[in-house]
mmCIF file of C-alpha atoms in Angstrom:
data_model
loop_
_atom_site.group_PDB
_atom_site.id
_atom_site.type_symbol
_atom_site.label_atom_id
_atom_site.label_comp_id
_atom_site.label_asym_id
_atom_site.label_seq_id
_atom_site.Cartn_x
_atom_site.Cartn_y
_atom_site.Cartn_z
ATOM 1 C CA UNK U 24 0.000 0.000 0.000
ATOM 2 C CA UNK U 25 2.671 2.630 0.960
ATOM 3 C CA UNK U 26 4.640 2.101 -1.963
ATOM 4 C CA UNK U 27 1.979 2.018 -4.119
ATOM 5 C CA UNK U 28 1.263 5.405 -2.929
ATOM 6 C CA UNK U 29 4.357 6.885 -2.925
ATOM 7 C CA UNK U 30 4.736 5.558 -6.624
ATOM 8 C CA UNK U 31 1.147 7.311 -7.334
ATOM 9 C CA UNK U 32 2.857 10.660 -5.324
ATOM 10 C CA UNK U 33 5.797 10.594 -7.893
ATOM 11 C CA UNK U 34 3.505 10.108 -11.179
ATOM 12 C CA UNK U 35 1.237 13.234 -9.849
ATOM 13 C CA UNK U 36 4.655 15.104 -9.599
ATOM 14 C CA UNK U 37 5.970 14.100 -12.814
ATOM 15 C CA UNK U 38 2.718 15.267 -14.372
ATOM 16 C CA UNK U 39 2.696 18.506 -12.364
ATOM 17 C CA UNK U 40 5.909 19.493 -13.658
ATOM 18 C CA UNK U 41 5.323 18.980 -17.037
ATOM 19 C CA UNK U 42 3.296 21.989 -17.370
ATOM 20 C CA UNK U 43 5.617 24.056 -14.837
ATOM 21 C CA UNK U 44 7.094 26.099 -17.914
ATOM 22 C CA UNK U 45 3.852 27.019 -19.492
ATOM 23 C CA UNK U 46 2.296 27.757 -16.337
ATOM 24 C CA UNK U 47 5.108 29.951 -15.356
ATOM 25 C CA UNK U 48 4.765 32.297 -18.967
ATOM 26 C CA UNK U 49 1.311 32.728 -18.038
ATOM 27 C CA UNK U 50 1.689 33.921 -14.388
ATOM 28 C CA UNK U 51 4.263 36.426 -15.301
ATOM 29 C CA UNK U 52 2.304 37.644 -18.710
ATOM 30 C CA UNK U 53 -0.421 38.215 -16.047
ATOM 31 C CA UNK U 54 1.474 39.380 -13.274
ATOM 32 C CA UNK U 55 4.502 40.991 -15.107
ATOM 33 C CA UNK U 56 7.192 39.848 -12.209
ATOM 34 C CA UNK U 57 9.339 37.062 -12.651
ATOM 35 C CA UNK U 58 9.021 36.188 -9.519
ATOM 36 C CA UNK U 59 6.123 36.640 -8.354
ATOM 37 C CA UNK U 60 5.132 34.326 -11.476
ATOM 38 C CA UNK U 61 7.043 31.430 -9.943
ATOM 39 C CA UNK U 62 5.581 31.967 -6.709
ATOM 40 C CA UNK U 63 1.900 32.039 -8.092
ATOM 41 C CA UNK U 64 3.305 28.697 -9.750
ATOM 42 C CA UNK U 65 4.331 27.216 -6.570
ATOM 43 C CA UNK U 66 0.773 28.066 -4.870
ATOM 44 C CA UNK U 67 -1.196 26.699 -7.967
ATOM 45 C CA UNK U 68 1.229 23.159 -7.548
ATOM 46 C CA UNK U 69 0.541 22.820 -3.562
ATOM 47 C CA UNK U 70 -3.336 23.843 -4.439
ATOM 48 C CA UNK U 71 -3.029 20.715 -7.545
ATOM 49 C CA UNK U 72 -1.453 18.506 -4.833
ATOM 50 C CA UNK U 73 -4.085 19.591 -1.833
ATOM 51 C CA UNK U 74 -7.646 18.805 -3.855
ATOM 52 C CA UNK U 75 -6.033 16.334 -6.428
ATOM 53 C CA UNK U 76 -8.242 13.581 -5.152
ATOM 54 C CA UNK U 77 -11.086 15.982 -5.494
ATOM 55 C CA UNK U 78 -10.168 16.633 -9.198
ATOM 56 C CA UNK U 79 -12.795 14.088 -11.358
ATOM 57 C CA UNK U 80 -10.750 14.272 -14.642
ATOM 58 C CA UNK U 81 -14.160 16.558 -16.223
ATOM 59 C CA UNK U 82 -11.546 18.762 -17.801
ATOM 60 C CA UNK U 83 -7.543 17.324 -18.665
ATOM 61 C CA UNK U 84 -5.190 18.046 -16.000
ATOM 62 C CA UNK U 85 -3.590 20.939 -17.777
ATOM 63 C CA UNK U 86 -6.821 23.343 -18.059
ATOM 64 C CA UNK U 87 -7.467 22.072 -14.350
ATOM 65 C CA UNK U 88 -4.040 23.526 -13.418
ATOM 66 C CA UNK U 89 -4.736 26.839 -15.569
ATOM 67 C CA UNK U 90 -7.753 27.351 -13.817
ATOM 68 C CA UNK U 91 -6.080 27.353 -10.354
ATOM 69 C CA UNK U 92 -3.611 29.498 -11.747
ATOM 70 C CA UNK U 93 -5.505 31.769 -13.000
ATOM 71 C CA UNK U 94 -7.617 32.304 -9.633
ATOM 72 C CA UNK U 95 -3.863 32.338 -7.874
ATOM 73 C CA UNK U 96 -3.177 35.366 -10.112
ATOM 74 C CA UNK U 97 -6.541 37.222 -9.805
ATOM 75 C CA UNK U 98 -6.525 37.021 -5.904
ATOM 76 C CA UNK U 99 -2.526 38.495 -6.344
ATOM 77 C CA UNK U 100 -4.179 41.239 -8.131
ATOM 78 C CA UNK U 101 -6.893 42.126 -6.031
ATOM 79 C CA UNK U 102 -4.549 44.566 -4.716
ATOM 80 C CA UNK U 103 -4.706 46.635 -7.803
ATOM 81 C CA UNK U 104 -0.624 46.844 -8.820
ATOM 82 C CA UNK U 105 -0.170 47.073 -12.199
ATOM 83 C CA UNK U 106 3.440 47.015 -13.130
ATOM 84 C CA UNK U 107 4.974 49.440 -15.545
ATOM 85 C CA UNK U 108 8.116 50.562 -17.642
ATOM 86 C CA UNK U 109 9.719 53.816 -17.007
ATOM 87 C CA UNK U 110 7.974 55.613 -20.108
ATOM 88 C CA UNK U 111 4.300 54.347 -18.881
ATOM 89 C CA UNK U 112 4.531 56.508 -15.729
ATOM 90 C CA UNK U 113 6.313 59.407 -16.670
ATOM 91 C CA UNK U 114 7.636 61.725 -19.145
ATOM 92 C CA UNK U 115 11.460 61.538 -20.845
ATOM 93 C CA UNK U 116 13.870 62.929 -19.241
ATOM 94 C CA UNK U 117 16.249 66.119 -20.903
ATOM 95 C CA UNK U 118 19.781 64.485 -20.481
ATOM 96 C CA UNK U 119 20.657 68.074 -18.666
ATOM 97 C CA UNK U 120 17.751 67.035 -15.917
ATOM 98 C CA UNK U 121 18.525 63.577 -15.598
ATOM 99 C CA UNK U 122 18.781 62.735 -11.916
ATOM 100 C CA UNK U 123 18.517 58.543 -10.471
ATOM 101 C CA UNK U 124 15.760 58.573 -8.190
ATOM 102 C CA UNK U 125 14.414 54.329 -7.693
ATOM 103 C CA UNK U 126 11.031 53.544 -6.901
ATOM 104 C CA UNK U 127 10.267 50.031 -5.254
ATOM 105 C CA UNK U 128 11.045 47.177 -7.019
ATOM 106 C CA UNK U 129 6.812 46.204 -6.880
ATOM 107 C CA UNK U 130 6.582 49.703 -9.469
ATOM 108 C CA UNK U 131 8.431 48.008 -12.497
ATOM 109 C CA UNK U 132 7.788 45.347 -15.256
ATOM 110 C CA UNK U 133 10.527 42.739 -14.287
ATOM 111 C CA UNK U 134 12.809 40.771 -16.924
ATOM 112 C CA UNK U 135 12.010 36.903 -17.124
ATOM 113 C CA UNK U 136 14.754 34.588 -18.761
ATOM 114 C CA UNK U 137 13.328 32.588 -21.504
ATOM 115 C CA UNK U 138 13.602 29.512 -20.662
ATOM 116 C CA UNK U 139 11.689 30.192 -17.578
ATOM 117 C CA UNK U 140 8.126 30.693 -19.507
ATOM 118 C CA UNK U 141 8.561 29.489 -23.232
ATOM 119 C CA UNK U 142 8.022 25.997 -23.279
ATOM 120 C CA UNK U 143 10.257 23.651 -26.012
ATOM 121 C CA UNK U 144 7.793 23.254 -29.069
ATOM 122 C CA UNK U 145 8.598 22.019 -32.186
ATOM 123 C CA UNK U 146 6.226 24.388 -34.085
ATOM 124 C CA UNK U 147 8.165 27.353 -34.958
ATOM 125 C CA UNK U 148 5.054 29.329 -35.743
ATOM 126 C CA UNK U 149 3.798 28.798 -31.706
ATOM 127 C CA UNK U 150 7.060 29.379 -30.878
ATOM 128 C CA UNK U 151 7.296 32.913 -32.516
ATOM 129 C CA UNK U 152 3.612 33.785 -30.850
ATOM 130 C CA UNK U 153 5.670 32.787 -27.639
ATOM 131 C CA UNK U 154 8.487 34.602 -27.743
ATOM 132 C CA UNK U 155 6.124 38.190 -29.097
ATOM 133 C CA UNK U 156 4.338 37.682 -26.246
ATOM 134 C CA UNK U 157 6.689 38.039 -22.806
ATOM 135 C CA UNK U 158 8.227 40.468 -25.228
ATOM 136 C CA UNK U 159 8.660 43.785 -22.731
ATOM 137 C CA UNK U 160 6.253 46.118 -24.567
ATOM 138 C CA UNK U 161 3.446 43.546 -24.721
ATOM 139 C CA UNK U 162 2.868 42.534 -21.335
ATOM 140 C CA UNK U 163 3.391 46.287 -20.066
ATOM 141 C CA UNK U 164 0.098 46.183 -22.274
ATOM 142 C CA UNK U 165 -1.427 43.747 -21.238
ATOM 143 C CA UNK U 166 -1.041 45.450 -17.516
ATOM 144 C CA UNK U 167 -3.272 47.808 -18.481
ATOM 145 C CA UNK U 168 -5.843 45.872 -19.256
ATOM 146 C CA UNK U 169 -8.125 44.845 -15.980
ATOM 147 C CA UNK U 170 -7.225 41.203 -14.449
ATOM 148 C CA UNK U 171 -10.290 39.016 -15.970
ATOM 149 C CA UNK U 172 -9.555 41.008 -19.915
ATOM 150 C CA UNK U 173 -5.922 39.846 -19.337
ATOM 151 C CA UNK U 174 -6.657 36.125 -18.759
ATOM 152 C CA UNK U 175 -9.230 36.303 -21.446
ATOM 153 C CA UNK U 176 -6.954 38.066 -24.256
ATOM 154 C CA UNK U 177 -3.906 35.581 -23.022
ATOM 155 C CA UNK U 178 -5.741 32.392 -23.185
ATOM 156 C CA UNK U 179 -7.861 33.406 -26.174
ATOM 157 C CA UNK U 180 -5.311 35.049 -28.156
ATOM 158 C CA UNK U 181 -1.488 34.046 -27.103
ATOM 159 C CA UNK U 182 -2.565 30.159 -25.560
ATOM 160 C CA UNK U 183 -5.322 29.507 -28.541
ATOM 161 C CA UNK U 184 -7.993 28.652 -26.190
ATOM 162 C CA UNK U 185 -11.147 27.966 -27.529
ATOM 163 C CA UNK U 186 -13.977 30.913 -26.354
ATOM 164 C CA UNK U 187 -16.329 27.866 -24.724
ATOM 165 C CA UNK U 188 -12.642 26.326 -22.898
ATOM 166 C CA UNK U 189 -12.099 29.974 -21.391
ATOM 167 C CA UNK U 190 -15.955 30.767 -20.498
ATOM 168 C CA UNK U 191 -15.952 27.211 -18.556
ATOM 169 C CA UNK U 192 -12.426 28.398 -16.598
ATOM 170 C CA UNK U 193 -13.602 31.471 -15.515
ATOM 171 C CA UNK U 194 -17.252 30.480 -15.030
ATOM 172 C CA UNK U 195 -18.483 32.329 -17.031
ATOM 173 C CA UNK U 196 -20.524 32.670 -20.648
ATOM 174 C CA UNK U 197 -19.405 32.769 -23.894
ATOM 175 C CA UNK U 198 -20.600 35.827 -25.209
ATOM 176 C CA UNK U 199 -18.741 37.806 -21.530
ATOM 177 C CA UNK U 200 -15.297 35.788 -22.647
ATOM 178 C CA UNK U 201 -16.012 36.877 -26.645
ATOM 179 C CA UNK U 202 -16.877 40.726 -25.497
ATOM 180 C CA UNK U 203 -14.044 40.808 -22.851
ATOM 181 C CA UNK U 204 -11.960 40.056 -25.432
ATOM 182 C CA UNK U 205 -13.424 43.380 -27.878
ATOM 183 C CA UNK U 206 -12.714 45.445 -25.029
ATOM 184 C CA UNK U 207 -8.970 44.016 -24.134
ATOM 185 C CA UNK U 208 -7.935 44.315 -28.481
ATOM 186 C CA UNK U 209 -9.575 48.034 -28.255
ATOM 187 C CA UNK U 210 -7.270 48.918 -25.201
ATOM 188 C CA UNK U 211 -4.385 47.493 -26.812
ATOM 189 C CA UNK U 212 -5.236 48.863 -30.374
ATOM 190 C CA UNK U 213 -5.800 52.807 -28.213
ATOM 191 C CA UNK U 214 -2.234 52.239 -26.638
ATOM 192 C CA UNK U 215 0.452 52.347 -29.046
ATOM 193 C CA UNK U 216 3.013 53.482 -26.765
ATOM 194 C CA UNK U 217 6.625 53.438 -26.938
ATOM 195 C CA UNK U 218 8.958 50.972 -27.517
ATOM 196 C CA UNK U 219 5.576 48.236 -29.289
ATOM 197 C CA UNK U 220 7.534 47.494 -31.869
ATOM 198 C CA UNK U 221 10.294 44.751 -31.851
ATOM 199 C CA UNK U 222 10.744 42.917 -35.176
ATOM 200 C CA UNK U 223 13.009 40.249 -33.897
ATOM 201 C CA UNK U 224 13.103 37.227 -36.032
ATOM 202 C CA UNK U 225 13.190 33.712 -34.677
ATOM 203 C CA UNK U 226 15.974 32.579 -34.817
ATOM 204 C CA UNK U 227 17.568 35.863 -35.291
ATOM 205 C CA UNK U 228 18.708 36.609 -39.620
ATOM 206 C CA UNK U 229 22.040 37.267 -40.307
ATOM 207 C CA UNK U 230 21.670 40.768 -40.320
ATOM 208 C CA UNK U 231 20.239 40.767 -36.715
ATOM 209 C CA UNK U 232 23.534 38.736 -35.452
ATOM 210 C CA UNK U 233 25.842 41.294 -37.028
ATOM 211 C CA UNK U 234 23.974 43.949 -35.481
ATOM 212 C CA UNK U 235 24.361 42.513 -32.067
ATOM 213 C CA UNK U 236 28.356 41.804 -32.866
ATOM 214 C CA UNK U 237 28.359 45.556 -33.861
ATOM 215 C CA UNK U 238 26.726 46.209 -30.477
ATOM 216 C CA UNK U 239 28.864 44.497 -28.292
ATOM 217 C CA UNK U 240 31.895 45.722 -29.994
ATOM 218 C CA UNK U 241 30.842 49.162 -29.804
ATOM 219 C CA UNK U 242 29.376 48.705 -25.957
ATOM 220 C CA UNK U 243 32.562 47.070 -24.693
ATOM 221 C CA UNK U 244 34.972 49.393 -26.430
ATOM 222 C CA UNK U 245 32.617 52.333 -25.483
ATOM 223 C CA UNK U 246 32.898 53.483 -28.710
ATOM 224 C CA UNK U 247 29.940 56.017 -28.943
ATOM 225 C CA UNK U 248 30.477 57.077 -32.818
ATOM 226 C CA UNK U 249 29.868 53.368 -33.330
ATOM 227 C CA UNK U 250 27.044 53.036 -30.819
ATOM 228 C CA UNK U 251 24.919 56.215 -32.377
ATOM 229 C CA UNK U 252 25.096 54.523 -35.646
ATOM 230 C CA UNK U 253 23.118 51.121 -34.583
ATOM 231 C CA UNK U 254 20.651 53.059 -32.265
ATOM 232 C CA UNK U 255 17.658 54.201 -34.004
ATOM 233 C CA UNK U 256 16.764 57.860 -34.074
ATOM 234 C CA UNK U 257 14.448 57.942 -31.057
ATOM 235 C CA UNK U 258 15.492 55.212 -29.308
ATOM 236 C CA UNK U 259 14.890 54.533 -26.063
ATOM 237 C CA UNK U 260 16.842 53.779 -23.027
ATOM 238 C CA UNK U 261 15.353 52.746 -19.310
ATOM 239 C CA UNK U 262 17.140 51.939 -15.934
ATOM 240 C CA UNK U 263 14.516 50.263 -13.800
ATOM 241 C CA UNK U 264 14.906 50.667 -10.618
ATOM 242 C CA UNK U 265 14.984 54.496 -11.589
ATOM 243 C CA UNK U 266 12.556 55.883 -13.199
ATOM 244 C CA UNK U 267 14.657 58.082 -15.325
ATOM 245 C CA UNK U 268 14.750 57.344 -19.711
ATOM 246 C CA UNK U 269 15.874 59.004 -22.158
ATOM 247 C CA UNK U 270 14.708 58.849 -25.550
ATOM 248 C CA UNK U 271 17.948 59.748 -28.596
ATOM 249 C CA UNK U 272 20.933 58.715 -29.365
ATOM 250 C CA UNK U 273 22.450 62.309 -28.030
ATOM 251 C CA UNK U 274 20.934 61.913 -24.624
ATOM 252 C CA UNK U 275 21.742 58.300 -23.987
ATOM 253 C CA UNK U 276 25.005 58.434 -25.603
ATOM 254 C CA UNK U 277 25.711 61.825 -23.285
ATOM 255 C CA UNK U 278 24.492 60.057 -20.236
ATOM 256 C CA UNK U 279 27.235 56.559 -21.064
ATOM 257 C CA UNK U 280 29.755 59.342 -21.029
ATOM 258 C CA UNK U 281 28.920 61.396 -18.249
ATOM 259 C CA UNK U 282 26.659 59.741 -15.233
ATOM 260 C CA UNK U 283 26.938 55.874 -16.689
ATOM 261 C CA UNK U 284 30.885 56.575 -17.611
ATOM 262 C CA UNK U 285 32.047 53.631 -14.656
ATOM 263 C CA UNK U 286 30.636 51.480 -17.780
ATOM 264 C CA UNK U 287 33.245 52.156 -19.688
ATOM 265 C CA UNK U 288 35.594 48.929 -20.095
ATOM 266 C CA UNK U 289 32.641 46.784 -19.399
ATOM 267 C CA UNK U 290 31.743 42.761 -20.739
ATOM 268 C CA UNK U 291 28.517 41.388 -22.075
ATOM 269 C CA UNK U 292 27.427 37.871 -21.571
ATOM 270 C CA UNK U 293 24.748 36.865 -23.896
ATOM 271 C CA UNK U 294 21.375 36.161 -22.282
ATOM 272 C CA UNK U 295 17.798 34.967 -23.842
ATOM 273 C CA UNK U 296 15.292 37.272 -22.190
ATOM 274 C CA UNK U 297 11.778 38.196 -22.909
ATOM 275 C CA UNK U 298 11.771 36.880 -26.147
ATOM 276 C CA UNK U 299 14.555 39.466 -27.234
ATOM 277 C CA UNK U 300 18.422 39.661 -27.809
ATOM 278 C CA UNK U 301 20.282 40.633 -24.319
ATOM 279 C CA UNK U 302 23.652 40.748 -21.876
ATOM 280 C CA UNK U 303 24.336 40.417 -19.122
ATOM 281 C CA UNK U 304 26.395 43.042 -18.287
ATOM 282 C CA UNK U 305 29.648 43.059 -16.221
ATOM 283 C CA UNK U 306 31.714 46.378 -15.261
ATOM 284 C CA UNK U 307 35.228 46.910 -14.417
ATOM 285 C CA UNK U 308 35.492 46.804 -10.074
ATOM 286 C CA UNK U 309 37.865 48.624 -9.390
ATOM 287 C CA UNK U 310 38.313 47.542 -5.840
ATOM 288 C CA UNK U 311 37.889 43.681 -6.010
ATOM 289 C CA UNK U 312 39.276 43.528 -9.806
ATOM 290 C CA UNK U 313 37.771 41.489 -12.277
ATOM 291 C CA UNK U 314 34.331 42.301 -13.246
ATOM 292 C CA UNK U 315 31.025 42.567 -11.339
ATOM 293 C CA UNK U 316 27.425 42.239 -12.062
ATOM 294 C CA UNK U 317 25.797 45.641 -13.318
ATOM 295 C CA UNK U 318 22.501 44.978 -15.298
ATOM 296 C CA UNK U 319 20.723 42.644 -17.540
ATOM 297 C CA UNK U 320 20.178 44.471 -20.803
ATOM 298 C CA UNK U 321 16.999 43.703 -23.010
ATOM 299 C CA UNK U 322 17.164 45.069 -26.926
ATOM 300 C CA UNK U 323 14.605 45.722 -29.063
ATOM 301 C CA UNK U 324 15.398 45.790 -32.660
ATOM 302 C CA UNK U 325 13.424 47.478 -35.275
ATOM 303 C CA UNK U 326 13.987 47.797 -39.092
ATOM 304 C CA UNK U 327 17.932 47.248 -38.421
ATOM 305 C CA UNK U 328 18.737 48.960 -35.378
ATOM 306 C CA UNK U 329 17.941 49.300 -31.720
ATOM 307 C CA UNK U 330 15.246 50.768 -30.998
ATOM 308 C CA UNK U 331 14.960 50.105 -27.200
ATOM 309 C CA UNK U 332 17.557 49.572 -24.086
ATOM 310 C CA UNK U 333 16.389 48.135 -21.402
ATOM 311 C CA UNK U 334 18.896 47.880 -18.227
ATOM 312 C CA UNK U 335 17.899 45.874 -15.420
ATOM 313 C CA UNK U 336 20.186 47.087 -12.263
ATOM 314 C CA UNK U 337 19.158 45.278 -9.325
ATOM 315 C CA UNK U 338 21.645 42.356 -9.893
ATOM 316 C CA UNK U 339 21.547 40.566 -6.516
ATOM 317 C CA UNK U 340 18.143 39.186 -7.906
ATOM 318 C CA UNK U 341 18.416 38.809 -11.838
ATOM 319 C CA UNK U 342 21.777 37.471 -12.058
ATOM 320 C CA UNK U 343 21.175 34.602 -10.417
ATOM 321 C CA UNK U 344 17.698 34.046 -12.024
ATOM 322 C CA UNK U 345 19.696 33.982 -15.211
ATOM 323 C CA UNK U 346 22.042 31.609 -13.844
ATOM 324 C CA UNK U 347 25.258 34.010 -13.566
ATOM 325 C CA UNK U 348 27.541 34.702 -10.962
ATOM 326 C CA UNK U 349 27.785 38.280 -9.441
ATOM 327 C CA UNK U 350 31.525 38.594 -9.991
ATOM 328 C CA UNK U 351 34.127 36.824 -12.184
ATOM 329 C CA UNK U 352 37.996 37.390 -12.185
ATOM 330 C CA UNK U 353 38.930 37.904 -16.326
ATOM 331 C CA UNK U 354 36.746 38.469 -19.552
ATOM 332 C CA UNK U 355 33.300 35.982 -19.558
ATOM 333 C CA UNK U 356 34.886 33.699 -22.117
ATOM 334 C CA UNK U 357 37.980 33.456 -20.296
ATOM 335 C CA UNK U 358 35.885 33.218 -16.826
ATOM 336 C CA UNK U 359 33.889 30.052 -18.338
#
């Protein structure tokens, strides 16, 4: 009998963690923290576990677990935060004004590593609708959008649920789920916004790779002739925790110089994050030697160049999310 159940314990597990990835890119395109996705995860696994013998088998196990998930992330957003990017709460910054003020970490949109919340699929056409949406400018959309129009427009319209499939998750009819779903595509379709564009091919082309190269040369030799000629116009660059951006390549090439300028002599690591291109960032220490942590960058491309910048600073948490250490003696590839 006991090991009967303990082999029945190890097959619910088993199950259970099969869906842990896909569960985990829904909680954070709802909840737009890394984290707190993984801990919404965790609550809708002990939940599974608690009132599995309850569970009849009406519905398959995976909409089961989507359904507990999604109540985990509506009660997490009773309390009305709705997490944001710089530019959604305030206006650019003139470099000549540009002061680092943070605001709590619960204020900003966090970074998520890809392989986190994009389950392996062989379809490469799923896998592209993936990847577009934990893209940075799309869920900082979807937080505008009230909780219930969120699950809708992500189950509906990123997981390909079926309008009856959603209407018997959240209990309700079909025609609320179908005009839920008007009223989430007209908010979107209203916003705009910066930084909604990011025409990153999957994989990325050839000309997408050299870009990058071009980028890390010109980032690690702080070149900033070479860095104004792959950033776009009016592109943008954000600093989470602050709540500073700045918006031109004049402006965010001024600031590398002036306030960023410790950056100089830095090392990228590549990282896959939010469905984009990024680094992992590593500046000189001057005290320790070697290199420490400094930000995960996120880059959105657009027609050829980049068109967003996204630093993530608060290293003690994303580094090791990613997997990286906070310090290493000599250049990455030398340090692996």
């Amino acid at each position: 009998m006991g090991d009967g159940t303990a082999t029945a314990t190890a097959d619910l597990d088993v199950r259970l963690e099969r869906h842990r990835v896909e569960l985990t890119g829904y909680c954070y395109r709802m909840l737009g923290s890394s984290f707190e996705a993984e801990d919404a995860v965790q609550d809708t696994m002990i939940r599974a576990w608690r009132s599995y013998e309850k569970f009849e088998g009406r519905s398959s196990l995976r909409s089961w677990l989507y359904r507990i998930a999604t109540n985990v992330c509506l009660d997490m957003l009773t309390a009305g935060n709705k997490r944001a990017r710089p530019m959604d709460l305030t206006e650019s910054t003139p470099l000549a004004q540009a002061a680092l003020s943070p605001r709590p970490d619960n204020t900003w949109l966090e970074p998520v590593p890809d392989a986190r919340v994009l389950p392996a699929t062989a379809d490469p056409a799923e896998a592209a609708v993936a990847k577009e949406s934990v893209r940075l400018a799309f869920v900082a959309a979807l937080q505008r959008l009230p909780s219930k129009q969120r699950a809708v427009l992500i189950l509906r319209e990123v997981l390909a649920w079926k309008a009856s499939e959603v209407a018997e998750l959240l209990d309700t009819s079909v025609a609320s789920v179908n005009s839920a779903l008007q009223r989430a595509r007209a908010t979107l379709a209203e916003g705009g916004g910066q930084g909604a564009a990011a025409d990153v091919s999957d994989p990325l082309d050839e000309e997408q790779r050299k870009l990058l190269d071009r980028y890390v040369a010109a980032f690690e030799g702080y070149d900033m002739a070479a860095l104004t000629a792959l950033l776009h116009e009016d592109a943008v660059m954000t600093m989470p925790p602050f709540d500073l951006w700045l918006t031109g390549t004049g402006d965010i090439t001024g600031f590398m110089t002036t306030l960023g300028a410790a950056c100089a002599g830095s090392h990228l690591v590549p990282v896959a994050v939010n469905g984009l291109p990024g680094f992992a960032q590593y500046k000189p220490d001057p005290e320790k030697g070697g290199f420490s942590a400094w930000a995960v960058q996120v880059l959105e491309i657009s027609e050829g160049r980049i068109a967003g910048f996204h630093c993530f600073l608060d290293t003690a948490r994303w580094f090791p999310l990613f997997g990286l250490p906070l310090h290493i003696e000599g250049k990455p590839d030398e340090a692996q």
